[in-house]
PDB file of C-alpha atoms in Angstrom:
ATOM      1  CA  MET A   1      -0.068   0.125   0.093  1.00 51.00           C
ATOM      2  CA  THR A   2       1.364   3.488  -0.934  1.00 49.00           C
ATOM      3  CA  ASN A   3       2.009   5.830   1.797  1.00 46.00           C
ATOM      4  CA  SER A   4      -0.865   8.451   0.227  1.00 47.00           C
ATOM      5  CA  SER A   5      -3.294   4.873   0.537  1.00 48.00           C
ATOM      6  CA  LEU A   6      -2.041   5.006   4.143  1.00 42.00           C
ATOM      7  CA  SER A   7      -2.305   8.664   4.904  1.00 43.00           C
ATOM      8  CA  GLU A   8      -6.438   8.478   3.297  1.00 50.00           C
ATOM      9  CA  SER A   9      -6.807   5.339   5.737  1.00 50.00           C
ATOM     10  CA  ARG A  10      -5.506   6.871   8.898  1.00 47.00           C
ATOM     11  CA  LEU A  11      -7.578  10.282   8.116  1.00 42.00           C
ATOM     12  CA  LYS A  12     -10.885   8.524   7.639  1.00 50.00           C
ATOM     13  CA  THR A  13      -9.805   6.247  11.014  1.00 51.00           C
ATOM     14  CA  LEU A  14      -9.231   9.675  12.536  1.00 43.00           C
ATOM     15  CA  LEU A  15     -13.090  11.070  11.403  1.00 47.00           C
ATOM     16  CA  ARG A  16     -14.941   8.584  13.116  1.00 54.00           C
ATOM     17  CA  GLU A  17     -13.583   9.409  16.673  1.00 54.00           C
ATOM     18  CA  PRO A  18     -16.247  10.629  18.457  1.00 53.00           C
ATOM     19  CA  THR A  19     -13.289  12.644  20.498  1.00 51.00           C
ATOM     20  CA  LEU A  20     -12.670  14.509  17.414  1.00 51.00           C
ATOM     21  CA  HIS A  21     -15.942  15.441  16.674  1.00 53.00           C
ATOM     22  CA  PHE A  22     -16.280  16.553  20.140  1.00 53.00           C
ATOM     23  CA  LEU A  23     -12.944  18.647  19.621  1.00 53.00           C
ATOM     24  CA  ALA A  24     -14.574  20.160  16.637  1.00 56.00           C
ATOM     25  CA  ILE A  25     -17.548  21.259  18.636  1.00 56.00           C
ATOM     26  CA  ALA A  26     -14.963  22.619  21.451  1.00 54.00           C
ATOM     27  CA  ILE A  27     -13.775  24.570  18.688  1.00 55.00           C
ATOM     28  CA  VAL A  28     -16.587  25.985  17.328  1.00 54.00           C
ATOM     29  CA  ILE A  29     -17.762  26.945  20.623  1.00 55.00           C
ATOM     30  CA  PHE A  30     -14.394  28.369  21.696  1.00 53.00           C
ATOM     31  CA  ALA A  31     -14.694  30.294  18.480  1.00 54.00           C
ATOM     32  CA  LEU A  32     -18.316  31.640  19.498  1.00 52.00           C
ATOM     33  CA  TYR A  33     -16.656  32.689  22.760  1.00 49.00           C
ATOM     34  CA  THR A  34     -13.902  34.841  21.075  1.00 52.00           C
ATOM     35  CA  PHE A  35     -16.690  36.135  18.547  1.00 49.00           C
ATOM     36  CA  SER A  36     -18.466  37.066  21.404  1.00 46.00           C
ATOM     37  CA  GLN A  37     -15.736  38.539  23.547  1.00 47.00           C
ATOM     38  CA  ASN A  38     -14.777  40.734  20.380  1.00 48.00           C
ATOM     39  CA  ARG A  39     -18.513  41.814  19.736  1.00 49.00           C
ATOM     40  CA  GLY A  40     -19.336  43.211  23.228  1.00 52.00           C
ATOM     41  CA  GLY A  41     -17.101  41.369  25.528  1.00 63.00           C
ATOM     42  CA  LYS A  42     -19.581  39.185  27.865  1.00 73.00           C
ATOM     43  CA  ILE A  43     -18.283  36.008  28.278  1.00 79.00           C
ATOM     44  CA  LEU A  44     -20.600  33.052  28.561  1.00 79.00           C
ATOM     45  CA  GLU A  45     -19.730  29.646  30.201  1.00 83.00           C
ATOM     46  CA  ILE A  46     -20.948  26.474  28.767  1.00 82.00           C
ATOM     47  CA  ASP A  47     -21.161  23.241  30.313  1.00 85.00           C
ATOM     48  CA  GLN A  48     -19.677  20.375  27.106  1.00 87.00           C
ATOM     49  CA  ARG A  49     -21.313  17.952  29.049  1.00 88.00           C
ATOM     50  CA  GLU A  50     -24.780  19.418  28.262  1.00 87.00           C
ATOM     51  CA  ILE A  51     -24.166  19.635  24.846  1.00 89.00           C
ATOM     52  CA  ASP A  52     -22.888  16.123  24.922  1.00 90.00           C
ATOM     53  CA  ALA A  53     -26.303  15.272  26.405  1.00 88.00           C
ATOM     54  CA  ARG A  54     -28.239  16.787  23.904  1.00 90.00           C
ATOM     55  CA  ILE A  55     -26.295  14.919  21.104  1.00 91.00           C
ATOM     56  CA  PHE A  56     -26.790  11.680  23.003  1.00 88.00           C
ATOM     57  CA  MET A  57     -30.600  11.869  23.127  1.00 87.00           C
ATOM     58  CA  GLN A  58     -30.747  13.185  19.766  1.00 88.00           C
ATOM     59  CA  GLU A  59     -29.083  10.042  18.624  1.00 87.00           C
ATOM     60  CA  MET A  60     -31.247   7.677  20.875  1.00 83.00           C
ATOM     61  CA  ASN A  61     -34.186   9.246  19.480  1.00 83.00           C
ATOM     62  CA  ARG A  62     -33.179   8.878  15.955  1.00 84.00           C
ATOM     63  CA  GLY A  63     -31.386   5.510  16.024  1.00 83.00           C
ATOM     64  CA  GLU A  64     -28.269   6.399  14.343  1.00 87.00           C
ATOM     65  CA  PRO A  65     -25.151   8.947  15.015  1.00 90.00           C
ATOM     66  CA  LEU A  66     -25.380  12.181  13.903  1.00 90.00           C
ATOM     67  CA  THR A  67     -23.118  13.764  11.348  1.00 92.00           C
ATOM     68  CA  GLU A  68     -20.841  16.630  12.272  1.00 92.00           C
ATOM     69  CA  THR A  69     -22.862  18.871  10.834  1.00 92.00           C
ATOM     70  CA  GLN A  70     -25.575  18.107  12.718  1.00 92.00           C
ATOM     71  CA  ARG A  71     -23.800  17.952  16.045  1.00 91.00           C
ATOM     72  CA  GLU A  72     -22.398  21.366  15.290  1.00 89.00           C
ATOM     73  CA  VAL A  73     -26.141  22.455  14.721  1.00 89.00           C
ATOM     74  CA  ILE A  74     -26.968  21.244  17.985  1.00 89.00           C
ATOM     75  CA  ALA A  75     -24.159  22.935  19.710  1.00 87.00           C
ATOM     76  CA  SER A  76     -24.687  26.395  17.926  1.00 84.00           C
ATOM     77  CA  LEU A  77     -28.608  26.154  18.747  1.00 87.00           C
ATOM     78  CA  TYR A  78     -27.480  25.424  22.823  1.00 85.00           C
ATOM     79  CA  VAL A  79     -25.338  28.396  22.867  1.00 85.00           C
ATOM     80  CA  GLU A  80     -28.054  30.556  21.329  1.00 81.00           C
ATOM     81  CA  GLU A  81     -30.495  29.228  23.900  1.00 83.00           C
ATOM     82  CA  GLN A  82     -28.081  30.402  26.397  1.00 83.00           C
ATOM     83  CA  ILE A  83     -27.496  33.442  25.334  1.00 82.00           C
ATOM     84  CA  LEU A  84     -31.051  34.092  24.875  1.00 79.00           C
ATOM     85  CA  VAL A  85     -31.914  33.100  28.674  1.00 81.00           C
ATOM     86  CA  GLN A  86     -29.139  35.436  30.008  1.00 80.00           C
ATOM     87  CA  GLU A  87     -30.536  38.551  27.853  1.00 78.00           C
ATOM     88  CA  ALA A  88     -34.150  37.662  29.601  1.00 79.00           C
ATOM     89  CA  ILE A  89     -32.256  37.655  32.754  1.00 80.00           C
ATOM     90  CA  THR A  90     -30.702  40.826  31.925  1.00 79.00           C
ATOM     91  CA  LEU A  91     -34.117  42.315  31.304  1.00 79.00           C
ATOM     92  CA  GLY A  92     -35.554  40.829  34.339  1.00 79.00           C
ATOM     93  CA  LEU A  93     -37.567  38.525  32.080  1.00 78.00           C
ATOM     94  CA  ASP A  94     -37.568  35.749  34.738  1.00 76.00           C
ATOM     95  CA  ASN A  95     -39.126  37.852  37.588  1.00 76.00           C
ATOM     96  CA  ASP A  96     -42.335  36.545  35.809  1.00 78.00           C
ATOM     97  CA  VAL A  97     -45.345  34.958  37.786  1.00 79.00           C
ATOM     98  CA  ARG A  98     -45.608  32.260  35.220  1.00 79.00           C
ATOM     99  CA  ILE A  99     -42.016  31.594  35.122  1.00 79.00           C
ATOM    100  CA  HIS A 100     -42.018  31.241  39.292  1.00 78.00           C
ATOM    101  CA  ASP A 101     -44.835  28.685  38.825  1.00 77.00           C
ATOM    102  CA  MET A 102     -42.934  26.547  36.650  1.00 75.00           C
ATOM    103  CA  LEU A 103     -39.762  26.606  38.743  1.00 77.00           C
ATOM    104  CA  ALA A 104     -41.918  25.984  41.619  1.00 78.00           C
ATOM    105  CA  GLN A 105     -43.375  23.130  40.022  1.00 74.00           C
ATOM    106  CA  LYS A 106     -40.466  21.769  39.075  1.00 73.00           C
ATOM    107  CA  MET A 107     -38.903  22.183  42.790  1.00 73.00           C
ATOM    108  CA  ARG A 108     -41.749  20.281  44.076  1.00 71.00           C
ATOM    109  CA  HIS A 109     -41.182  17.101  41.791  1.00 66.00           C
ATOM    110  CA  VAL A 110     -37.215  17.359  42.942  1.00 66.00           C
ATOM    111  CA  LEU A 111     -38.715  17.409  46.483  1.00 67.00           C
ATOM    112  CA  SER A 112     -40.870  14.453  46.069  1.00 62.00           C
ATOM    113  CA  GLY A 113     -38.679  12.154  44.094  1.00 64.00           C
ATOM    114  CA  GLY A 114     -37.672   8.415  45.107  1.00 64.00           C
ATOM    115  CA  ILE A 115     -41.375   7.174  46.402  1.00 61.00           C
ATOM    116  CA  ILE A 116     -41.218   3.561  47.433  1.00 76.00           C
ATOM    117  CA  GLN A 117     -43.905   1.195  46.194  1.00 86.00           C
ATOM    118  CA  PRO A 118     -45.843   0.386  49.747  1.00 91.00           C
ATOM    119  CA  SER A 119     -45.640  -2.611  51.345  1.00 93.00           C
ATOM    120  CA  GLU A 120     -48.553  -5.509  51.205  1.00 94.00           C
ATOM    121  CA  ALA A 121     -49.499  -4.621  54.814  1.00 96.00           C
ATOM    122  CA  GLU A 122     -49.305  -1.137  54.265  1.00 95.00           C
ATOM    123  CA  LEU A 123     -51.661  -1.474  51.303  1.00 95.00           C
ATOM    124  CA  ARG A 124     -54.051  -3.116  52.621  1.00 97.00           C
ATOM    125  CA  ALA A 125     -54.011  -0.526  55.649  1.00 97.00           C
ATOM    126  CA  TYR A 126     -54.392   2.024  53.438  1.00 97.00           C
ATOM    127  CA  TYR A 127     -57.838   0.036  51.676  1.00 97.00           C
ATOM    128  CA  GLU A 128     -59.258  -0.357  54.723  1.00 97.00           C
ATOM    129  CA  ALA A 129     -59.005   2.724  55.985  1.00 97.00           C
ATOM    130  CA  ASN A 130     -60.302   4.182  52.262  1.00 96.00           C
ATOM    131  CA  VAL A 131     -63.062   1.922  51.817  1.00 95.00           C
ATOM    132  CA  SER A 132     -66.058   4.445  51.226  1.00 93.00           C
ATOM    133  CA  ARG A 133     -63.177   5.632  47.917  1.00 94.00           C
ATOM    134  CA  TYR A 134     -63.565   2.249  46.675  1.00 96.00           C
ATOM    135  CA  GLU A 135     -67.374   1.060  46.945  1.00 95.00           C
ATOM    136  CA  THR A 136     -69.075   1.146  43.855  1.00 93.00           C
ATOM    137  CA  LEU A 137     -72.501   3.038  43.926  1.00 94.00           C
ATOM    138  CA  PRO A 138     -75.524   1.108  43.742  1.00 96.00           C
ATOM    139  CA  ASN A 139     -77.186   0.987  40.150  1.00 96.00           C
ATOM    140  CA  ILE A 140     -80.061   0.121  37.894  1.00 97.00           C
ATOM    141  CA  SER A 141     -81.055  -0.593  34.348  1.00 97.00           C
ATOM    142  CA  VAL A 142     -84.111   0.871  33.099  1.00 97.00           C
ATOM    143  CA  ASN A 143     -86.867   1.228  30.464  1.00 96.00           C
ATOM    144  CA  GLU A 144     -87.842   4.844  29.167  1.00 97.00           C
ATOM    145  CA  LEU A 145     -90.582   5.696  27.800  1.00 97.00           C
ATOM    146  CA  VAL A 146     -91.336   8.848  25.997  1.00 97.00           C
ATOM    147  CA  PHE A 147     -94.640   9.786  25.312  1.00 97.00           C
ATOM    148  CA  THR A 148     -94.558  13.069  22.615  1.00 95.00           C
ATOM    149  CA  SER A 149     -97.662  14.484  24.367  1.00 94.00           C
ATOM    150  CA  GLN A 150     -97.296  16.572  27.682  1.00 94.00           C
ATOM    151  CA  ASP A 151    -100.843  16.301  28.126  1.00 95.00           C
ATOM    152  CA  THR A 152    -102.192  13.944  30.989  1.00 94.00           C
ATOM    153  CA  LEU A 153    -102.560  10.720  29.722  1.00 94.00           C
ATOM    154  CA  PRO A 154    -106.105   9.001  28.993  1.00 94.00           C
ATOM    155  CA  ASP A 155    -107.259   6.961  32.511  1.00 94.00           C
ATOM    156  CA  GLU A 156    -106.713   3.607  30.756  1.00 94.00           C
ATOM    157  CA  MET A 157    -102.849   4.499  29.842  1.00 94.00           C
ATOM    158  CA  ILE A 158    -102.483   5.153  33.322  1.00 95.00           C
ATOM    159  CA  SER A 159    -104.347   1.928  34.626  1.00 95.00           C
ATOM    160  CA  LEU A 160    -101.769   0.119  32.227  1.00 96.00           C
ATOM    161  CA  LEU A 161     -98.960   2.169  33.874  1.00 96.00           C
ATOM    162  CA  ASN A 162     -99.990   1.120  37.125  1.00 95.00           C
ATOM    163  CA  ALA A 163    -100.163  -2.250  36.130  1.00 95.00           C
ATOM    164  CA  SER A 164     -96.407  -2.395  34.762  1.00 94.00           C
ATOM    165  CA  ALA A 165     -97.563  -2.939  31.046  1.00 96.00           C
ATOM    166  CA  GLU A 166     -95.008  -3.615  28.235  1.00 95.00           C
ATOM    167  CA  PRO A 167     -93.452  -0.596  26.691  1.00 95.00           C
ATOM    168  CA  GLU A 168     -94.979  -1.853  23.109  1.00 95.00           C
ATOM    169  CA  GLN A 169     -98.533  -2.487  24.501  1.00 95.00           C
ATOM    170  CA  LEU A 170     -98.629   1.287  25.825  1.00 95.00           C
ATOM    171  CA  LEU A 171     -96.830   2.745  22.494  1.00 95.00           C
ATOM    172  CA  GLU A 172     -99.970   1.246  20.690  1.00 94.00           C
ATOM    173  CA  LEU A 173    -102.200   3.730  22.466  1.00 93.00           C
ATOM    174  CA  GLU A 174    -100.127   6.712  22.764  1.00 94.00           C
ATOM    175  CA  GLN A 175     -97.292   7.979  20.243  1.00 95.00           C
ATOM    176  CA  GLY A 176     -94.053   8.066  21.697  1.00 96.00           C
ATOM    177  CA  ASN A 177     -90.825   5.686  21.533  1.00 96.00           C
ATOM    178  CA  ALA A 178     -88.957   3.716  24.078  1.00 96.00           C
ATOM    179  CA  SER A 179     -85.405   3.124  24.757  1.00 96.00           C
ATOM    180  CA  PRO A 180     -83.300   0.972  27.702  1.00 95.00           C
ATOM    181  CA  LEU A 181     -80.952   2.869  30.083  1.00 95.00           C
ATOM    182  CA  PRO A 182     -78.562   0.270  31.251  1.00 95.00           C
ATOM    183  CA  ASN A 183     -76.410   0.369  34.331  1.00 95.00           C
ATOM    184  CA  VAL A 184     -76.968   4.067  35.515  1.00 96.00           C
ATOM    185  CA  ASN A 185     -76.692   5.453  39.157  1.00 96.00           C
ATOM    186  CA  HIS A 186     -78.062   8.132  41.222  1.00 96.00           C
ATOM    187  CA  ILE A 187     -75.863  10.589  39.621  1.00 95.00           C
ATOM    188  CA  ASP A 188     -76.419   9.589  36.216  1.00 95.00           C
ATOM    189  CA  LEU A 189     -80.335  10.076  36.479  1.00 96.00           C
ATOM    190  CA  SER A 190     -79.930  13.133  38.274  1.00 96.00           C
ATOM    191  CA  ASN A 191     -78.041  14.653  35.861  1.00 96.00           C
ATOM    192  CA  ILE A 192     -80.702  13.359  33.081  1.00 95.00           C
ATOM    193  CA  PHE A 193     -83.636  14.383  34.503  1.00 96.00           C
ATOM    194  CA  GLU A 194     -83.750  16.109  38.490  1.00 96.00           C
ATOM    195  CA  PRO A 195     -82.579  14.268  41.565  1.00 96.00           C
ATOM    196  CA  GLU A 196     -86.249  14.748  42.516  1.00 97.00           C
ATOM    197  CA  PHE A 197     -87.192  12.270  39.959  1.00 97.00           C
ATOM    198  CA  ALA A 198     -84.213  10.418  40.297  1.00 97.00           C
ATOM    199  CA  ASP A 199     -85.136   9.575  44.127  1.00 97.00           C
ATOM    200  CA  THR A 200     -88.617   8.469  42.985  1.00 97.00           C
ATOM    201  CA  VAL A 201     -87.262   6.236  40.124  1.00 97.00           C
ATOM    202  CA  PHE A 202     -84.661   4.630  42.893  1.00 97.00           C
ATOM    203  CA  ALA A 203     -87.531   4.019  45.498  1.00 96.00           C
ATOM    204  CA  ALA A 204     -89.476   2.294  43.004  1.00 97.00           C
ATOM    205  CA  THR A 205     -90.137  -1.941  42.552  1.00 96.00           C
ATOM    206  CA  ILE A 206     -88.221  -3.540  39.962  1.00 96.00           C
ATOM    207  CA  GLY A 207     -91.331  -3.195  36.895  1.00 96.00           C
ATOM    208  CA  GLN A 208     -92.996  -0.716  38.517  1.00 96.00           C
ATOM    209  CA  TRP A 209     -93.715   2.829  36.183  1.00 97.00           C
ATOM    210  CA  SER A 210     -92.422   6.012  37.528  1.00 97.00           C
ATOM    211  CA  GLY A 211     -93.138   9.521  36.249  1.00 95.00           C
ATOM    212  CA  PRO A 212     -94.056  11.198  34.524  1.00 96.00           C
ATOM    213  CA  PHE A 213     -91.318  13.910  34.215  1.00 97.00           C
ATOM    214  CA  LEU A 214     -91.864  16.566  31.557  1.00 96.00           C
ATOM    215  CA  SER A 215     -89.504  18.066  29.046  1.00 95.00           C
ATOM    216  CA  ASN A 216     -88.949  19.597  25.481  1.00 95.00           C
ATOM    217  CA  ARG A 217     -89.518  15.924  24.219  1.00 94.00           C
ATOM    218  CA  GLY A 218     -92.839  15.074  25.994  1.00 96.00           C
ATOM    219  CA  GLN A 219     -93.257  13.022  29.078  1.00 97.00           C
ATOM    220  CA  HIS A 220     -91.061  10.259  30.563  1.00 98.00           C
ATOM    221  CA  TRP A 221     -91.614   7.258  32.196  1.00 98.00           C
ATOM    222  CA  LEU A 222     -88.892   4.992  33.478  1.00 98.00           C
ATOM    223  CA  ARG A 223     -89.294   1.579  34.767  1.00 98.00           C
ATOM    224  CA  ILE A 224     -86.523  -0.442  36.890  1.00 97.00           C
ATOM    225  CA  THR A 225     -85.444  -3.641  35.300  1.00 96.00           C
ATOM    226  CA  GLY A 226     -82.408  -4.666  37.104  1.00 97.00           C
ATOM    227  CA  ARG A 227     -81.089  -3.569  40.237  1.00 96.00           C
ATOM    228  CA  VAL A 228     -76.921  -3.862  41.544  1.00 95.00           C
ATOM    229  CA  GLU A 229     -76.453  -2.902  45.287  1.00 94.00           C
ATOM    230  CA  ALA A 230     -73.539  -1.060  46.266  1.00 94.00           C
ATOM    231  CA  ARG A 231     -70.251  -3.245  46.667  1.00 94.00           C
ATOM    232  CA  LEU A 232     -66.815  -3.138  48.045  1.00 96.00           C
ATOM    233  CA  PRO A 233     -64.302  -5.002  45.305  1.00 95.00           C
ATOM    234  CA  LEU A 234     -61.721  -7.241  46.769  1.00 96.00           C
ATOM    235  CA  LEU A 235     -58.563  -5.595  47.212  1.00 96.00           C
ATOM    236  CA  ASN A 236     -57.023  -7.787  44.857  1.00 95.00           C
ATOM    237  CA  GLU A 237     -59.762  -6.524  42.219  1.00 95.00           C
ATOM    238  CA  ILE A 238     -58.508  -2.993  42.431  1.00 95.00           C
ATOM    239  CA  SER A 239     -54.640  -3.519  43.952  1.00 94.00           C
ATOM    240  CA  ASP A 240     -53.370  -1.239  40.825  1.00 93.00           C
ATOM    241  CA  ARG A 241     -55.420   1.462  42.009  1.00 94.00           C
ATOM    242  CA  VAL A 242     -55.152   1.406  45.300  1.00 95.00           C
ATOM    243  CA  ARG A 243     -51.482   1.155  45.229  1.00 93.00           C
ATOM    244  CA  LEU A 244     -51.447   4.644  42.767  1.00 91.00           C
ATOM    245  CA  ASP A 245     -53.638   6.412  45.376  1.00 94.00           C
ATOM    246  CA  TRP A 246     -51.393   5.130  48.051  1.00 94.00           C
ATOM    247  CA  ILE A 247     -48.219   6.554  46.226  1.00 90.00           C
ATOM    248  CA  ALA A 248     -49.977   9.934  45.153  1.00 88.00           C
ATOM    249  CA  GLU A 249     -50.794  10.780  48.505  1.00 91.00           C
ATOM    250  CA  GLU A 250     -47.089   9.339  50.148  1.00 89.00           C
ATOM    251  CA  GLU A 251     -45.483  11.357  47.536  1.00 85.00           C
ATOM    252  CA  GLU A 252     -47.734  14.463  48.459  1.00 85.00           C
ATOM    253  CA  SER A 253     -47.053  13.895  52.334  1.00 87.00           C
ATOM    254  CA  ARG A 254     -43.635  13.763  51.691  1.00 83.00           C
ATOM    255  CA  LEU A 255     -43.676  16.911  49.597  1.00 82.00           C
ATOM    256  CA  GLN A 256     -45.233  19.016  52.215  1.00 84.00           C
ATOM    257  CA  LEU A 257     -42.567  17.745  54.445  1.00 86.00           C
ATOM    258  CA  GLU A 258     -39.821  18.553  52.536  1.00 82.00           C
ATOM    259  CA  VAL A 259     -41.274  22.043  51.868  1.00 79.00           C
ATOM    260  CA  ASP A 260     -42.334  22.715  55.591  1.00 83.00           C
ATOM    261  CA  GLN A 261     -38.945  21.932  56.186  1.00 84.00           C
ATOM    262  CA  LEU A 262     -37.771  24.685  53.835  1.00 78.00           C
ATOM    263  CA  TRP A 263     -39.790  27.110  55.329  1.00 76.00           C
ATOM    264  CA  ASP A 264     -37.974  27.009  58.843  1.00 82.00           C
ATOM    265  CA  GLN A 265     -34.802  27.985  56.669  1.00 83.00           C
ATOM    266  CA  TYR A 266     -36.347  31.448  55.672  1.00 74.00           C
ATOM    267  CA  THR A 267     -37.232  34.406  57.318  1.00 79.00           C
ATOM    268  CA  VAL A 268     -40.264  35.607  55.546  1.00 64.00           C
ATOM    269  CA  VAL A 269     -40.390  39.624  55.792  1.00 68.00           C
ATOM    270  CA  ILE A 270     -43.548  40.720  53.732  1.00 58.00           C
ATOM    271  CA  ARG A 271     -43.268  44.681  52.663  1.00 69.00           C
ATOM    272  CA  GLU A 272     -46.432  47.065  52.763  1.00 68.00           C
ATOM    273  CA  THR A 273     -47.074  48.617  49.402  1.00 61.00           C
ATOM    274  CA  GLY A 274     -44.671  51.462  48.998  1.00 59.00           C
ATOM    275  CA  GLN A 275     -42.406  50.589  51.610  1.00 54.00           C
ATOM    276  CA  GLU A 276     -38.594  50.809  50.391  1.00 53.00           C
TER     277      GLU A 276
END
């Protein structure tokens, strides 16, 4: 192999070296520093690890190494971002309610980090202390019968309703429509109609028609076809939900403890308006 071929081979090997890539980026950043100093005398210190981390994340997301040009772009964008941040701080733009909220929220995440998983005993104790949270509401399935007229129904219809007649038989005598409402609880019915009507329906026996409830659609009659009483699921049925609730509550508790400890480190002075 000729000396020229050996030189080309060594050059290609060097160009593939990550260290050389980072050195090139460092040179670019140094050039930016020099340019900045020559222009305005401001010095911006950049941590090379921050740039390396951004390059690494981009390569992880793409699933392939970045080109030298792409690496230089990332370095330049990071420097530009830091310049803008410094200028924003100089202008006092960091003294903003939204920025303060974001920083406080981020600090809360830092303080509440490292939550452990509950033990089986802790999980069961939490479940037993919060059974009302996990108890299902009683629900019913009903037939809804809507007559298009809001007028008082004939005596014959009232008699049939009191006798728990089937919707098909009733619709032969009065214009309207029927549809099922499966698995609704008291809150559902209260939202659809009114709480008072929901009370009446839930108090009825299976097969008994309750009504009328007047609306712009006409008059509504409801008949219970099935009922499911309130139930407390077993812990093993909802263990994932209980575990997440425990973690959320424990996180909030630990967070508040950390915040309280920070409070103890400060003496808070509230100045009156206009006070220097």
